[in-house]
mmCIF file with all atom_site columns, C-alpha atoms in Angstrom:
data_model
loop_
_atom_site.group_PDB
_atom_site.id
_atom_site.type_symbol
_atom_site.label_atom_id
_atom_site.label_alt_id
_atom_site.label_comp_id
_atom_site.label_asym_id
_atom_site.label_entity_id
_atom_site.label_seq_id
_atom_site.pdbx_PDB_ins_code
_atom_site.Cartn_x
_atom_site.Cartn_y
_atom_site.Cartn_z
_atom_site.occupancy
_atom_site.B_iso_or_equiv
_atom_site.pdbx_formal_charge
_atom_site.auth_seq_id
_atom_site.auth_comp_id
_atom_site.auth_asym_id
_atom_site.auth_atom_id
_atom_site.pdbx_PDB_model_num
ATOM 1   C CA . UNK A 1 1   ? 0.000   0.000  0.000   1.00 42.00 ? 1169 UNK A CA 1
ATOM 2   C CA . UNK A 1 2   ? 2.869   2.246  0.546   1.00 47.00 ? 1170 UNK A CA 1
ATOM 3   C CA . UNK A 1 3   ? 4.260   1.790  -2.261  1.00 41.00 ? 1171 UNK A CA 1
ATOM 4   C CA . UNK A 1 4   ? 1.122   2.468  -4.383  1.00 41.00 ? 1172 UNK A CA 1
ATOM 5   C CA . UNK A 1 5   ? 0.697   5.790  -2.226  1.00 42.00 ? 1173 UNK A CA 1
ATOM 6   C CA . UNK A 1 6   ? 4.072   6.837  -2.858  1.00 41.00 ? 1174 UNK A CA 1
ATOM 7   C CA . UNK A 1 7   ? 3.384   5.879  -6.631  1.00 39.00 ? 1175 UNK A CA 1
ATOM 8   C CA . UNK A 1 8   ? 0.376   8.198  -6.554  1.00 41.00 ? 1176 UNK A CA 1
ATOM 9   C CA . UNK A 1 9   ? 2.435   11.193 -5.326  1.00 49.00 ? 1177 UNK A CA 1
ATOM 10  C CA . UNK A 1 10  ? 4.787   10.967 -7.922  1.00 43.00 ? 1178 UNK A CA 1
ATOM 11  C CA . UNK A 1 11  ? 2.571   11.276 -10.794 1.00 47.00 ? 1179 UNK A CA 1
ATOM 12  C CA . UNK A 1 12  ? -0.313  12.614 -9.043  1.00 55.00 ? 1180 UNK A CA 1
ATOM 13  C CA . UNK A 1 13  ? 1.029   14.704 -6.277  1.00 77.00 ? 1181 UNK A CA 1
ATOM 14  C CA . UNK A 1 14  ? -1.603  15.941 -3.412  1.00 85.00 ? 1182 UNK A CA 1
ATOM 15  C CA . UNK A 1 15  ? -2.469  19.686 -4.032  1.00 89.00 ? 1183 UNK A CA 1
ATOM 16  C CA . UNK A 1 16  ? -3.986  22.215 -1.042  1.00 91.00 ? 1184 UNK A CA 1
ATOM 17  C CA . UNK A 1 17  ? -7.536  22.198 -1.086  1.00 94.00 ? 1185 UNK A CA 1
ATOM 18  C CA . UNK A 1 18  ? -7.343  25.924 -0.798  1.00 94.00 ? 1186 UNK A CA 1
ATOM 19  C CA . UNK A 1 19  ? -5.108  27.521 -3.287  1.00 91.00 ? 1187 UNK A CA 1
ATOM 20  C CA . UNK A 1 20  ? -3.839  24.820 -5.135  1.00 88.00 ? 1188 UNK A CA 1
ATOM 21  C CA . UNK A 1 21  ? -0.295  24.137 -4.095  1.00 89.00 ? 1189 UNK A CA 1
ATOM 22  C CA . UNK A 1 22  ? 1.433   21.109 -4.555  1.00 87.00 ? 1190 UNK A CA 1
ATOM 23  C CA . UNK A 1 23  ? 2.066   20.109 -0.656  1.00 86.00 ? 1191 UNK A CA 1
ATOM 24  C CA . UNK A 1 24  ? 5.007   19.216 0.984   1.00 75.00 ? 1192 UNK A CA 1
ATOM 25  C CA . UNK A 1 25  ? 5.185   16.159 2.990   1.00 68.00 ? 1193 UNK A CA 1
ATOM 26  C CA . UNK A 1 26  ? 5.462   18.257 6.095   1.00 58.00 ? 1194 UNK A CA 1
ATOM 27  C CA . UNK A 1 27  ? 2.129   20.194 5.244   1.00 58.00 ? 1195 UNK A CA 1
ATOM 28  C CA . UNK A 1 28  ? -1.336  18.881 6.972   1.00 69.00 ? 1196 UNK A CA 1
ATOM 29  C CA . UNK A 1 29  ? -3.658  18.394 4.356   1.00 79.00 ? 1197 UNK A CA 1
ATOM 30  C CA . UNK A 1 30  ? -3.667  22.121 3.461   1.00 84.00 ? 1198 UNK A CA 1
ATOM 31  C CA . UNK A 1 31  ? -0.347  24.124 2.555   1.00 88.00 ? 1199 UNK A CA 1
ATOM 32  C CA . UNK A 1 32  ? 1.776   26.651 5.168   1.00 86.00 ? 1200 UNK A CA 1
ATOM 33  C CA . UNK A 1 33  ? 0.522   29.658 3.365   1.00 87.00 ? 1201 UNK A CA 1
ATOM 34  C CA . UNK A 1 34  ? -2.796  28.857 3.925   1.00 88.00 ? 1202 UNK A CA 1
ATOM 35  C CA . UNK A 1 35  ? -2.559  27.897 7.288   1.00 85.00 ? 1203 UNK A CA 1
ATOM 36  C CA . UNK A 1 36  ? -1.166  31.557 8.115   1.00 87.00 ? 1204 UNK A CA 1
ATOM 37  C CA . UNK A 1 37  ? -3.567  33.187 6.067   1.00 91.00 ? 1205 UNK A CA 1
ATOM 38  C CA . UNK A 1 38  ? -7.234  31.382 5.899   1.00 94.00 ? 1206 UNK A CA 1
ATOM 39  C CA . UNK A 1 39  ? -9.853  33.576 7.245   1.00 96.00 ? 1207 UNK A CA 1
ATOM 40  C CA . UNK A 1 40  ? -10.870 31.790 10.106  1.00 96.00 ? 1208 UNK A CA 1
ATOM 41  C CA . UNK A 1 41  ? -14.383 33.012 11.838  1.00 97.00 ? 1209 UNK A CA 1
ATOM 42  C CA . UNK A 1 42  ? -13.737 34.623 15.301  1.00 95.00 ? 1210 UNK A CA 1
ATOM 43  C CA . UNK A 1 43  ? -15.877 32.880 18.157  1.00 95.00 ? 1211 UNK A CA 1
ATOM 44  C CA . UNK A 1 44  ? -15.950 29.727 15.985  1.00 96.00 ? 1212 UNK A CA 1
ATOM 45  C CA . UNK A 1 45  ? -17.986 31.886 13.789  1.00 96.00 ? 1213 UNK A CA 1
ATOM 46  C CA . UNK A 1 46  ? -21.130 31.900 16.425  1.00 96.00 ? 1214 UNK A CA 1
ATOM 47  C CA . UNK A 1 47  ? -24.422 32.836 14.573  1.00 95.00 ? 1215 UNK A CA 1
ATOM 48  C CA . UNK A 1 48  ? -28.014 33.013 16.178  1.00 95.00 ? 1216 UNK A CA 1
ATOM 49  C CA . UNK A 1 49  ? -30.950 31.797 14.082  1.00 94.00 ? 1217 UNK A CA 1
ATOM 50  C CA . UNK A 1 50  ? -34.892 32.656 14.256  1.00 94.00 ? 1218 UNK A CA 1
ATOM 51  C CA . UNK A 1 51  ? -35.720 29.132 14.083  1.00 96.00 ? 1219 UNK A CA 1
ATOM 52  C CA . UNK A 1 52  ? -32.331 26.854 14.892  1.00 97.00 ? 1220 UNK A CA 1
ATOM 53  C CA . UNK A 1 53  ? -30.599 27.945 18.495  1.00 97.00 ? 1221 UNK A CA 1
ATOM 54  C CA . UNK A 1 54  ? -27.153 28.569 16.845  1.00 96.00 ? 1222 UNK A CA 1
ATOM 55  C CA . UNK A 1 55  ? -24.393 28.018 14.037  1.00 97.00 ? 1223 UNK A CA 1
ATOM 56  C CA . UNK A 1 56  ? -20.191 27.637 14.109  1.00 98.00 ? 1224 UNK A CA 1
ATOM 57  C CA . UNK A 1 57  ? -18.336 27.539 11.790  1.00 98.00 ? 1225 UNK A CA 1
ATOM 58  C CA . UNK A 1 58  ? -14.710 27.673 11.129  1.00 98.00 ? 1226 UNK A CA 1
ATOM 59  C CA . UNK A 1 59  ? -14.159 30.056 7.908   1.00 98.00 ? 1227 UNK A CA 1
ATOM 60  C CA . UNK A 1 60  ? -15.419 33.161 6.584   1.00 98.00 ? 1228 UNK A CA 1
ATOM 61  C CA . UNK A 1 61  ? -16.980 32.880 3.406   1.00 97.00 ? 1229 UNK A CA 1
ATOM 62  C CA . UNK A 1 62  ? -14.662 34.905 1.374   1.00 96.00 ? 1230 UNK A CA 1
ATOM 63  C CA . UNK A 1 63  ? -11.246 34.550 -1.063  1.00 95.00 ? 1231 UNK A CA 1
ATOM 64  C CA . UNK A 1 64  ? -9.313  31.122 -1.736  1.00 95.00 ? 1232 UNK A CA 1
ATOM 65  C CA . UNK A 1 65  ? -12.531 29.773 1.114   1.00 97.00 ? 1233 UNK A CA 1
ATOM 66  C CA . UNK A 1 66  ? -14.639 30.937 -1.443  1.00 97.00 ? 1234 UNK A CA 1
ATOM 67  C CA . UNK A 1 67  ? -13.460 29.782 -4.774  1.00 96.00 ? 1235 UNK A CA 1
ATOM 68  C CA . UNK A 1 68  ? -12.416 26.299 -2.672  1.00 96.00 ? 1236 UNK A CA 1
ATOM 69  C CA . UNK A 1 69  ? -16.027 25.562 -1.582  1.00 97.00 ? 1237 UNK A CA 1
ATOM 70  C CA . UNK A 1 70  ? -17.132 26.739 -5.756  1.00 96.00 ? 1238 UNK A CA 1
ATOM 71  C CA . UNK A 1 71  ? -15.133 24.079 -6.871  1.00 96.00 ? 1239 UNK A CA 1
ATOM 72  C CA . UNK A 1 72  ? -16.251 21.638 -4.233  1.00 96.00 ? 1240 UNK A CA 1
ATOM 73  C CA . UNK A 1 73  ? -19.632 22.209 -4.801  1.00 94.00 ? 1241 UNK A CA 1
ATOM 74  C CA . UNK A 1 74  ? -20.255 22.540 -8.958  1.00 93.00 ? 1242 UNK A CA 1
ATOM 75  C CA . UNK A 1 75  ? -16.836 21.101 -10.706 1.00 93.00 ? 1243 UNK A CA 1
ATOM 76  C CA . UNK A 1 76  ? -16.682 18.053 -9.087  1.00 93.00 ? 1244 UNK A CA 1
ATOM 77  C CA . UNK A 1 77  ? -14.485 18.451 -6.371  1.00 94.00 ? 1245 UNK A CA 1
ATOM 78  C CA . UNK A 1 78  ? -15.823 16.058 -3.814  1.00 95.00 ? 1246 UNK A CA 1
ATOM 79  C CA . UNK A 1 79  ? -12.153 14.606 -2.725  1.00 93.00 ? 1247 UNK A CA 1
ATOM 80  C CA . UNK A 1 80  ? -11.943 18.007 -0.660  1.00 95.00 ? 1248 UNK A CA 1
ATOM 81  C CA . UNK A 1 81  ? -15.025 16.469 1.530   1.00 96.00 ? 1249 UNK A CA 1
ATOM 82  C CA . UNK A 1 82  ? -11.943 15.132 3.863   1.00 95.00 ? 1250 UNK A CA 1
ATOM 83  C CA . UNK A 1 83  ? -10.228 17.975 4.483   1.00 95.00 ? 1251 UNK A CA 1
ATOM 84  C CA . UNK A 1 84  ? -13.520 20.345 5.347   1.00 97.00 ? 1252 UNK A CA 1
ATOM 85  C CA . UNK A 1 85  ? -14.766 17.729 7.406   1.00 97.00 ? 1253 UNK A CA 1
ATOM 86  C CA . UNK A 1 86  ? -11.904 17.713 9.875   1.00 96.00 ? 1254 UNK A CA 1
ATOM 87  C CA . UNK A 1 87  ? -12.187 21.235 9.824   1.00 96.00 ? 1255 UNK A CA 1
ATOM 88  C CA . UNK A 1 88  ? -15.771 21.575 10.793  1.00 97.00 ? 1256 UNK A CA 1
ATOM 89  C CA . UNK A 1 89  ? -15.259 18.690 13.153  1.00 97.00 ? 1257 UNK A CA 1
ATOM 90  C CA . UNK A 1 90  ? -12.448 20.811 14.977  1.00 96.00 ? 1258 UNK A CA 1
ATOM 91  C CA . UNK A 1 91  ? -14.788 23.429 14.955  1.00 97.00 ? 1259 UNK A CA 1
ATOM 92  C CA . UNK A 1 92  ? -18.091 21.718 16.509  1.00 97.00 ? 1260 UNK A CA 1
ATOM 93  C CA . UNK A 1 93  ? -15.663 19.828 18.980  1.00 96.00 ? 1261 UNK A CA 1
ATOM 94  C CA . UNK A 1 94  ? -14.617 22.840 20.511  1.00 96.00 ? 1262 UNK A CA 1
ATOM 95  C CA . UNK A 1 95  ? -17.592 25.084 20.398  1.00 96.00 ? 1263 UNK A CA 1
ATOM 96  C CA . UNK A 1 96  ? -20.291 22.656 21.903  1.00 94.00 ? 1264 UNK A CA 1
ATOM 97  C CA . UNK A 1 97  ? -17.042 22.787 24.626  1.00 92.00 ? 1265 UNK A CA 1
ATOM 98  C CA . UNK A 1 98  ? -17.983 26.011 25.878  1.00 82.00 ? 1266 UNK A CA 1
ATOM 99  C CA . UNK A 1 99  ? -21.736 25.225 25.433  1.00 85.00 ? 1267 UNK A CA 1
ATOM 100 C CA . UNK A 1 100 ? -24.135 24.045 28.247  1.00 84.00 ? 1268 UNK A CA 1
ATOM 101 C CA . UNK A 1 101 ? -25.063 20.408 27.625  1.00 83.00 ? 1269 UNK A CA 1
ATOM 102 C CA . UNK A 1 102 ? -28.676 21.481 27.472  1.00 81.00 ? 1270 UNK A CA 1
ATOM 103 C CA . UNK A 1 103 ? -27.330 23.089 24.000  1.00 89.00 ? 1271 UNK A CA 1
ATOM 104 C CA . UNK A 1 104 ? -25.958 20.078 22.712  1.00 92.00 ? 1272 UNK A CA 1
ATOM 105 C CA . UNK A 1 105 ? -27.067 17.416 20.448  1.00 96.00 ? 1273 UNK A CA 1
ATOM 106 C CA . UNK A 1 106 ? -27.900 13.972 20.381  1.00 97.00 ? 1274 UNK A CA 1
ATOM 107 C CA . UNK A 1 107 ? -27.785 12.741 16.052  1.00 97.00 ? 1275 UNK A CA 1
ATOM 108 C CA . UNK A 1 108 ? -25.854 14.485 13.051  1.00 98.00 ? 1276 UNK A CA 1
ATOM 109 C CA . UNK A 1 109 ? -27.456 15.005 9.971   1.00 98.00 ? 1277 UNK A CA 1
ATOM 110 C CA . UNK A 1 110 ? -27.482 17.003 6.998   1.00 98.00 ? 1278 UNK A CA 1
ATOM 111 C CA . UNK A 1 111 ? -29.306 19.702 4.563   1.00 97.00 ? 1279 UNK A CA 1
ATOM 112 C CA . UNK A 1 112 ? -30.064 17.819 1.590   1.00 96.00 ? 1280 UNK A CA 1
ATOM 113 C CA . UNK A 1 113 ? -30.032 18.220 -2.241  1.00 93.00 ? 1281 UNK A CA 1
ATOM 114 C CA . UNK A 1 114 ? -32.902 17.924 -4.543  1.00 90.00 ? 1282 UNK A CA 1
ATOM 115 C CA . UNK A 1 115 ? -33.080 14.437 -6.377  1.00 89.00 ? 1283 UNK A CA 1
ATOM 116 C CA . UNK A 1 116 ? -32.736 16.844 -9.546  1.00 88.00 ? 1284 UNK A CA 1
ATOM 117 C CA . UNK A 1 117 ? -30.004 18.209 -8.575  1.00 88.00 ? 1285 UNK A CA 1
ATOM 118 C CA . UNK A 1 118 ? -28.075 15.506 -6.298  1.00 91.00 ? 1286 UNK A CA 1
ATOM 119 C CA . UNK A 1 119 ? -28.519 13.823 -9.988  1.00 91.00 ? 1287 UNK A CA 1
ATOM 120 C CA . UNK A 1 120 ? -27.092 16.232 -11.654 1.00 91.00 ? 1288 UNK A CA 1
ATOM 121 C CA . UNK A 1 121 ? -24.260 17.118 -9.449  1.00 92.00 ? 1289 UNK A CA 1
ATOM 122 C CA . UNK A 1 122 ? -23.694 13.288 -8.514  1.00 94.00 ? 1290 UNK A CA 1
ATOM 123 C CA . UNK A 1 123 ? -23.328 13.988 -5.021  1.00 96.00 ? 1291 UNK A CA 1
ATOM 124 C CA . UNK A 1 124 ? -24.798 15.846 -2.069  1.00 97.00 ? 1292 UNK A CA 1
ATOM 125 C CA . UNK A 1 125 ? -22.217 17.773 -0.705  1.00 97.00 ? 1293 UNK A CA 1
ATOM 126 C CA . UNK A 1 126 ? -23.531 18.636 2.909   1.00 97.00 ? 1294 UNK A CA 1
ATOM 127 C CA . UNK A 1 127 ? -23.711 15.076 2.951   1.00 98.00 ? 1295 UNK A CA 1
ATOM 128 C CA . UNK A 1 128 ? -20.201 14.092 2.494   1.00 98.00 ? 1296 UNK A CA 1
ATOM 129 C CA . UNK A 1 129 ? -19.688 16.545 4.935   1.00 98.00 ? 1297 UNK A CA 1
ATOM 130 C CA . UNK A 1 130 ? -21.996 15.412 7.842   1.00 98.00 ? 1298 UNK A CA 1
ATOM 131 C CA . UNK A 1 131 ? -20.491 12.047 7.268   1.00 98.00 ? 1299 UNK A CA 1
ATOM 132 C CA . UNK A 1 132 ? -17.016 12.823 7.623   1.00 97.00 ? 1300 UNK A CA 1
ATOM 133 C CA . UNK A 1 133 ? -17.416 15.342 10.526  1.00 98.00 ? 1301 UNK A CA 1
ATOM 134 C CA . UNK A 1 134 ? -19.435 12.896 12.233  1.00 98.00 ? 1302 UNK A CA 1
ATOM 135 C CA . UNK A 1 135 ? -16.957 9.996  12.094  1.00 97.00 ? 1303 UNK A CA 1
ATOM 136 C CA . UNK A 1 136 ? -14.527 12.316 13.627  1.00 96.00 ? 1304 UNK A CA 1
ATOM 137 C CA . UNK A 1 137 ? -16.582 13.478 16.509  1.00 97.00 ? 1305 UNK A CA 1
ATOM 138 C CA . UNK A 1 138 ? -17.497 9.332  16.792  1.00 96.00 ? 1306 UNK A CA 1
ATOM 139 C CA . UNK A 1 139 ? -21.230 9.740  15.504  1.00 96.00 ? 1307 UNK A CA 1
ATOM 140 C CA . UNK A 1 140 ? -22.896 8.710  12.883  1.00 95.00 ? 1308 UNK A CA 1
ATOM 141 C CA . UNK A 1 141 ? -24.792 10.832 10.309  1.00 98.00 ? 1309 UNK A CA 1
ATOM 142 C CA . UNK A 1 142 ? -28.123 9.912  10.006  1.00 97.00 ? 1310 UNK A CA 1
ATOM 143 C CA . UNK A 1 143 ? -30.525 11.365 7.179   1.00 97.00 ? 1311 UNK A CA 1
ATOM 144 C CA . UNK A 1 144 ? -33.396 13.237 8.818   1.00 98.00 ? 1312 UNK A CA 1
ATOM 145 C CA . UNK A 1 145 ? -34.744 15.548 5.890   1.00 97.00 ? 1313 UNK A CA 1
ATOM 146 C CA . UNK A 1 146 ? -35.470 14.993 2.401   1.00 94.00 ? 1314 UNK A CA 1
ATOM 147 C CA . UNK A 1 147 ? -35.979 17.695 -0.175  1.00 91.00 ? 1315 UNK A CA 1
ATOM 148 C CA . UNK A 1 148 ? -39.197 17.489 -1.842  1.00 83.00 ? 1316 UNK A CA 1
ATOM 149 C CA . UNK A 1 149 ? -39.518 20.523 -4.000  1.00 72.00 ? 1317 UNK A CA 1
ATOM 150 C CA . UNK A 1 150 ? -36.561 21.810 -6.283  1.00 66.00 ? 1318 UNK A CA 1
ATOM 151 C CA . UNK A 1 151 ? -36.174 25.447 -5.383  1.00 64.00 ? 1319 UNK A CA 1
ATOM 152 C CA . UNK A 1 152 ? -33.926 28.151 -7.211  1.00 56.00 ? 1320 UNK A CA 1
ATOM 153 C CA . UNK A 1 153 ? -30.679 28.626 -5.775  1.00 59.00 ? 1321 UNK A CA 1
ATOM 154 C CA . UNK A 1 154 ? -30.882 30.477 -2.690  1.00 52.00 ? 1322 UNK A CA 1
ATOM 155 C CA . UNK A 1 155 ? -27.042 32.195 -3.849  1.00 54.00 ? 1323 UNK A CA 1
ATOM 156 C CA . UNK A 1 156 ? -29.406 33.839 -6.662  1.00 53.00 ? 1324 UNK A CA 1
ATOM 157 C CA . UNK A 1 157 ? -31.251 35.920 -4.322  1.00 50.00 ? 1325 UNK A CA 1
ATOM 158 C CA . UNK A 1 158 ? -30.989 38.747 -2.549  1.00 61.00 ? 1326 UNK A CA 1
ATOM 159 C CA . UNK A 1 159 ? -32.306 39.658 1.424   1.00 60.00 ? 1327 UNK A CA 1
ATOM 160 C CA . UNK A 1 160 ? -33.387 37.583 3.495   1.00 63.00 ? 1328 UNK A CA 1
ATOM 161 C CA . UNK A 1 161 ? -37.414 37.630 2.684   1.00 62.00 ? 1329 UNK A CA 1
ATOM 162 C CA . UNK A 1 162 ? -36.945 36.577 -0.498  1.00 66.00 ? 1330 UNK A CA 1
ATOM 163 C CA . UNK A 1 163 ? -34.654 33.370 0.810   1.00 60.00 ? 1331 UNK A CA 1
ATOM 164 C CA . UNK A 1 164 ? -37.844 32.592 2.994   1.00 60.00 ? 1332 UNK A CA 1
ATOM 165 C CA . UNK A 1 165 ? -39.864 32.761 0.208   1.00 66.00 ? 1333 UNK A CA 1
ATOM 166 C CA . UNK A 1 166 ? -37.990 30.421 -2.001  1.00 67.00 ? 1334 UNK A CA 1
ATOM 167 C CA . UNK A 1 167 ? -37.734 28.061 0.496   1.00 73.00 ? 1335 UNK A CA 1
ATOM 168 C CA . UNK A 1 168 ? -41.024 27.369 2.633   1.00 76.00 ? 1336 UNK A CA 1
ATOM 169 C CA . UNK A 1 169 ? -42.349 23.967 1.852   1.00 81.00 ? 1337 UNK A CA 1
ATOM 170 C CA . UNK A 1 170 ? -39.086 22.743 0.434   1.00 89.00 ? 1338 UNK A CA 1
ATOM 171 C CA . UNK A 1 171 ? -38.226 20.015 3.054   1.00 94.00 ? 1339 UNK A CA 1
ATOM 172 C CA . UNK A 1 172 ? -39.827 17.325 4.492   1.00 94.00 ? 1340 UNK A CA 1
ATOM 173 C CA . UNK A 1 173 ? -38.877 15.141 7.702   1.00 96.00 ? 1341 UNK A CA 1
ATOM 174 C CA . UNK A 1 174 ? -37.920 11.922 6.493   1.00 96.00 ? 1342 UNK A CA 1
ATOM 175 C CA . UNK A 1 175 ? -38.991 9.882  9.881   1.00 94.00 ? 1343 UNK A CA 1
ATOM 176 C CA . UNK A 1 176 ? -40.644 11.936 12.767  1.00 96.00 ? 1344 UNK A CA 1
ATOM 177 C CA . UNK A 1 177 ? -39.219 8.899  15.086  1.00 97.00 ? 1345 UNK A CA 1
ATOM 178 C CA . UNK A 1 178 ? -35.560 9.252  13.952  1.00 96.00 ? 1346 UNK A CA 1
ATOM 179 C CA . UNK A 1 179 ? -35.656 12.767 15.724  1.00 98.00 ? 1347 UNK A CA 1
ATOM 180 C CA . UNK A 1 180 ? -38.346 13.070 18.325  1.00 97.00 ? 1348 UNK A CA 1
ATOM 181 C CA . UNK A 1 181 ? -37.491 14.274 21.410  1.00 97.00 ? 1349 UNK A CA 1
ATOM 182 C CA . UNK A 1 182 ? -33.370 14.562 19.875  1.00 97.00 ? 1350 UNK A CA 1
ATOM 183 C CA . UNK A 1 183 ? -31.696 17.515 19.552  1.00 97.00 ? 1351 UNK A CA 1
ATOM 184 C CA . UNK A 1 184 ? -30.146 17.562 15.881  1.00 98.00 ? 1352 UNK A CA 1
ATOM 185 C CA . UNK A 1 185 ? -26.872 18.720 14.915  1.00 98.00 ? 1353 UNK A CA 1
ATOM 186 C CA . UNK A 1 186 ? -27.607 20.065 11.212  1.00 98.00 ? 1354 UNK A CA 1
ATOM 187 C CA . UNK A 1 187 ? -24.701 20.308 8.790   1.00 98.00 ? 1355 UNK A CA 1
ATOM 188 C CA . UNK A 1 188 ? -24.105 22.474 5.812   1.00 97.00 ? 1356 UNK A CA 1
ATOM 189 C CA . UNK A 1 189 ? -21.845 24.100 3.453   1.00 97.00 ? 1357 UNK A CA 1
ATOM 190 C CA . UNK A 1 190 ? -22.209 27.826 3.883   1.00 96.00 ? 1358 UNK A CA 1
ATOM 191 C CA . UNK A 1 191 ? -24.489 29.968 6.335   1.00 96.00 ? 1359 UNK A CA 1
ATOM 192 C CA . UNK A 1 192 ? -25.527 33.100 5.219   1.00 91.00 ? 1360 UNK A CA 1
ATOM 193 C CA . UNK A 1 193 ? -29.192 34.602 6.096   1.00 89.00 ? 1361 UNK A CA 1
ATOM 194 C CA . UNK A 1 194 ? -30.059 30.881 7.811   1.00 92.00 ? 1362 UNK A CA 1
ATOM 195 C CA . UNK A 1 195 ? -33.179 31.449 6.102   1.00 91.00 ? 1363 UNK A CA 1
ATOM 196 C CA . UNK A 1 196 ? -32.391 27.298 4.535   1.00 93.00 ? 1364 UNK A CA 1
ATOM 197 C CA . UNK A 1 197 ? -31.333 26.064 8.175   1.00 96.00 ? 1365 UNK A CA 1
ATOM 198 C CA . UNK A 1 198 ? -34.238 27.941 9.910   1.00 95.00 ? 1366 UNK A CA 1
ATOM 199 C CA . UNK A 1 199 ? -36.775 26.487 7.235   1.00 94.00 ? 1367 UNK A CA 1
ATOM 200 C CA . UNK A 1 200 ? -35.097 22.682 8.136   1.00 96.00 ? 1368 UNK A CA 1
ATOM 201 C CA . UNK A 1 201 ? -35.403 23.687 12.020  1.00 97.00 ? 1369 UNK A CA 1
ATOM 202 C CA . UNK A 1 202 ? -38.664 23.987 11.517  1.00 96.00 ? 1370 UNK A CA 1
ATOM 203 C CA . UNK A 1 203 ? -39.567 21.427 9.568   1.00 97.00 ? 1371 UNK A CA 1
ATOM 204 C CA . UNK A 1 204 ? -37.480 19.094 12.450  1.00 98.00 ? 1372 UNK A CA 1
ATOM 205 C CA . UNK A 1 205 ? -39.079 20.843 15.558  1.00 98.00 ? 1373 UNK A CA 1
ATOM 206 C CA . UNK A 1 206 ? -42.620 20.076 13.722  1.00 97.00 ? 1374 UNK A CA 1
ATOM 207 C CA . UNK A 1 207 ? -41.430 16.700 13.409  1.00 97.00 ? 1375 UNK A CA 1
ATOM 208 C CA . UNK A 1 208 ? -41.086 16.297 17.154  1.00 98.00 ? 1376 UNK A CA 1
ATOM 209 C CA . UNK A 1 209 ? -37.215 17.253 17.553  1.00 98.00 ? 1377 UNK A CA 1
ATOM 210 C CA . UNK A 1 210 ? -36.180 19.122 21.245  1.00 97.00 ? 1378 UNK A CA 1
ATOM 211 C CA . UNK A 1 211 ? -34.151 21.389 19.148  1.00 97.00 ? 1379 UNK A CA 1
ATOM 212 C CA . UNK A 1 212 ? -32.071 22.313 16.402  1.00 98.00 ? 1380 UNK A CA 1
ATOM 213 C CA . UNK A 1 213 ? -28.148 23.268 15.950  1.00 98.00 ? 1381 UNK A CA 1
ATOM 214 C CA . UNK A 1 214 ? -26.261 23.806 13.219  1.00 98.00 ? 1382 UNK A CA 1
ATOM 215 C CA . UNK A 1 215 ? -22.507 23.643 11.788  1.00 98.00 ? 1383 UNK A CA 1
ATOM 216 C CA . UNK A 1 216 ? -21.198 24.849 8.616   1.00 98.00 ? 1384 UNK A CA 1
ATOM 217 C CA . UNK A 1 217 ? -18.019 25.257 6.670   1.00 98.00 ? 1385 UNK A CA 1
ATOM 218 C CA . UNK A 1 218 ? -18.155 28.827 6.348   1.00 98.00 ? 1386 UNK A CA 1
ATOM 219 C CA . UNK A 1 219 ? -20.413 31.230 7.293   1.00 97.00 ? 1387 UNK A CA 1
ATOM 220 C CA . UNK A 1 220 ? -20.824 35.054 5.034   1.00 93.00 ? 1388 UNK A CA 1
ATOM 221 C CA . UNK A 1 221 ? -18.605 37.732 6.674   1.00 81.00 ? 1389 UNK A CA 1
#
């Protein structure tokens, strides 16, 4: 197996996730410039929702974070999944630290794609993230919500009212029993209104959950 790896790097060397950088075997999974210069969110990037208690998340939603998650979600980068998920991991791990246990959670889970669009794509990407952070914090991600109604992308609109809009009757609990009486740690890509994770709270809390937190990679600055 070491050999193959080593193999692999020759001809196919790993590159940061970030800016693109061929890595040294020194570097952790993203490159030294990066590590010196990501915009990580202050406070674990602490966010109130309407609906959900909270949101952390590790990274601002701006520069190489930006273009990374772009290329993560539409040109097929899903081998980055790794990498983000330790990274919201870390984050979750020590935020809910600092947290009452009354504001923790009991399952992981996810904001899902569209069949449409998880076709077209060929992966859900909050997914792949929910279960690889969840692995790390010894969980297991468990599918809670399905999305029954293709919406426009929320990233095409602009306040907040018009997010709500888009998004009311998109979701749908997938088993009431999975999540009643269980506070639900829900994982995303980017936060930036909440309007999507307050419309999944809802639909959750509706389907009997005791609450609603959330996690994503980055959150808008």
């Amino acid at each position: 197996m070491g050999i193959i790896s080593s193999f692999l790097d020759l001809f196919f060397p790993p590159k940061c996730v970030f800016c693109g950088r061929i890595l040294n075997k020194a570097d952790d999974d993203w490159c030294d410039n990066c590590t010196e210069s990501l915009p990580f969110a202050e406070n674990h990037g602490y966010q109130d929702g309407e609906v959900f208690d909270f949101c952390v998340s590790p990274l601002y939603y701006i520069g190489v974070v930006r273009r990374s998650i772009l290329r993560y979600k539409f040109r097929g980068a899903y081998h980055y999944a790794p990498v983000f998920a330790k990274l919201l991991a870390e984050c979750v791990r020590e935020a809910f630290a600092d947290q009452p246990s009354s504001m923790g959670y009991d399952i992981v889970s996810w904001v899902p794609l569209s069949a449409k669009r998880k076709q077209k794509r060929g992966y859900d990407q909050a997914m792949l993230l929910a279960v690889g952070a969840a692995l790390r914090l010894d969980e297991a991600a468990v599918e809670t919500l399905q999305k029954s109604r293709n919406v426009g992308a929320q990233s095409e609109l602009g306040d907040k009212t018009e997010r709500n809009q888009n998004i009311v009757g998109a979701y749908t609990a997938s088993d009431p029993a999975t999540v009643k009486d269980k506070r639900v740690l829900l994982i995303d890509d980017i936060i930036t209104t909440g309007s999507t994770l307050d419309e999944c709270a809802k639909v959750l809390l509706d389907a009997g959950a005791a609450g609603v937190v959330c996690a994503t990679l980055a959150r808008g600055q």
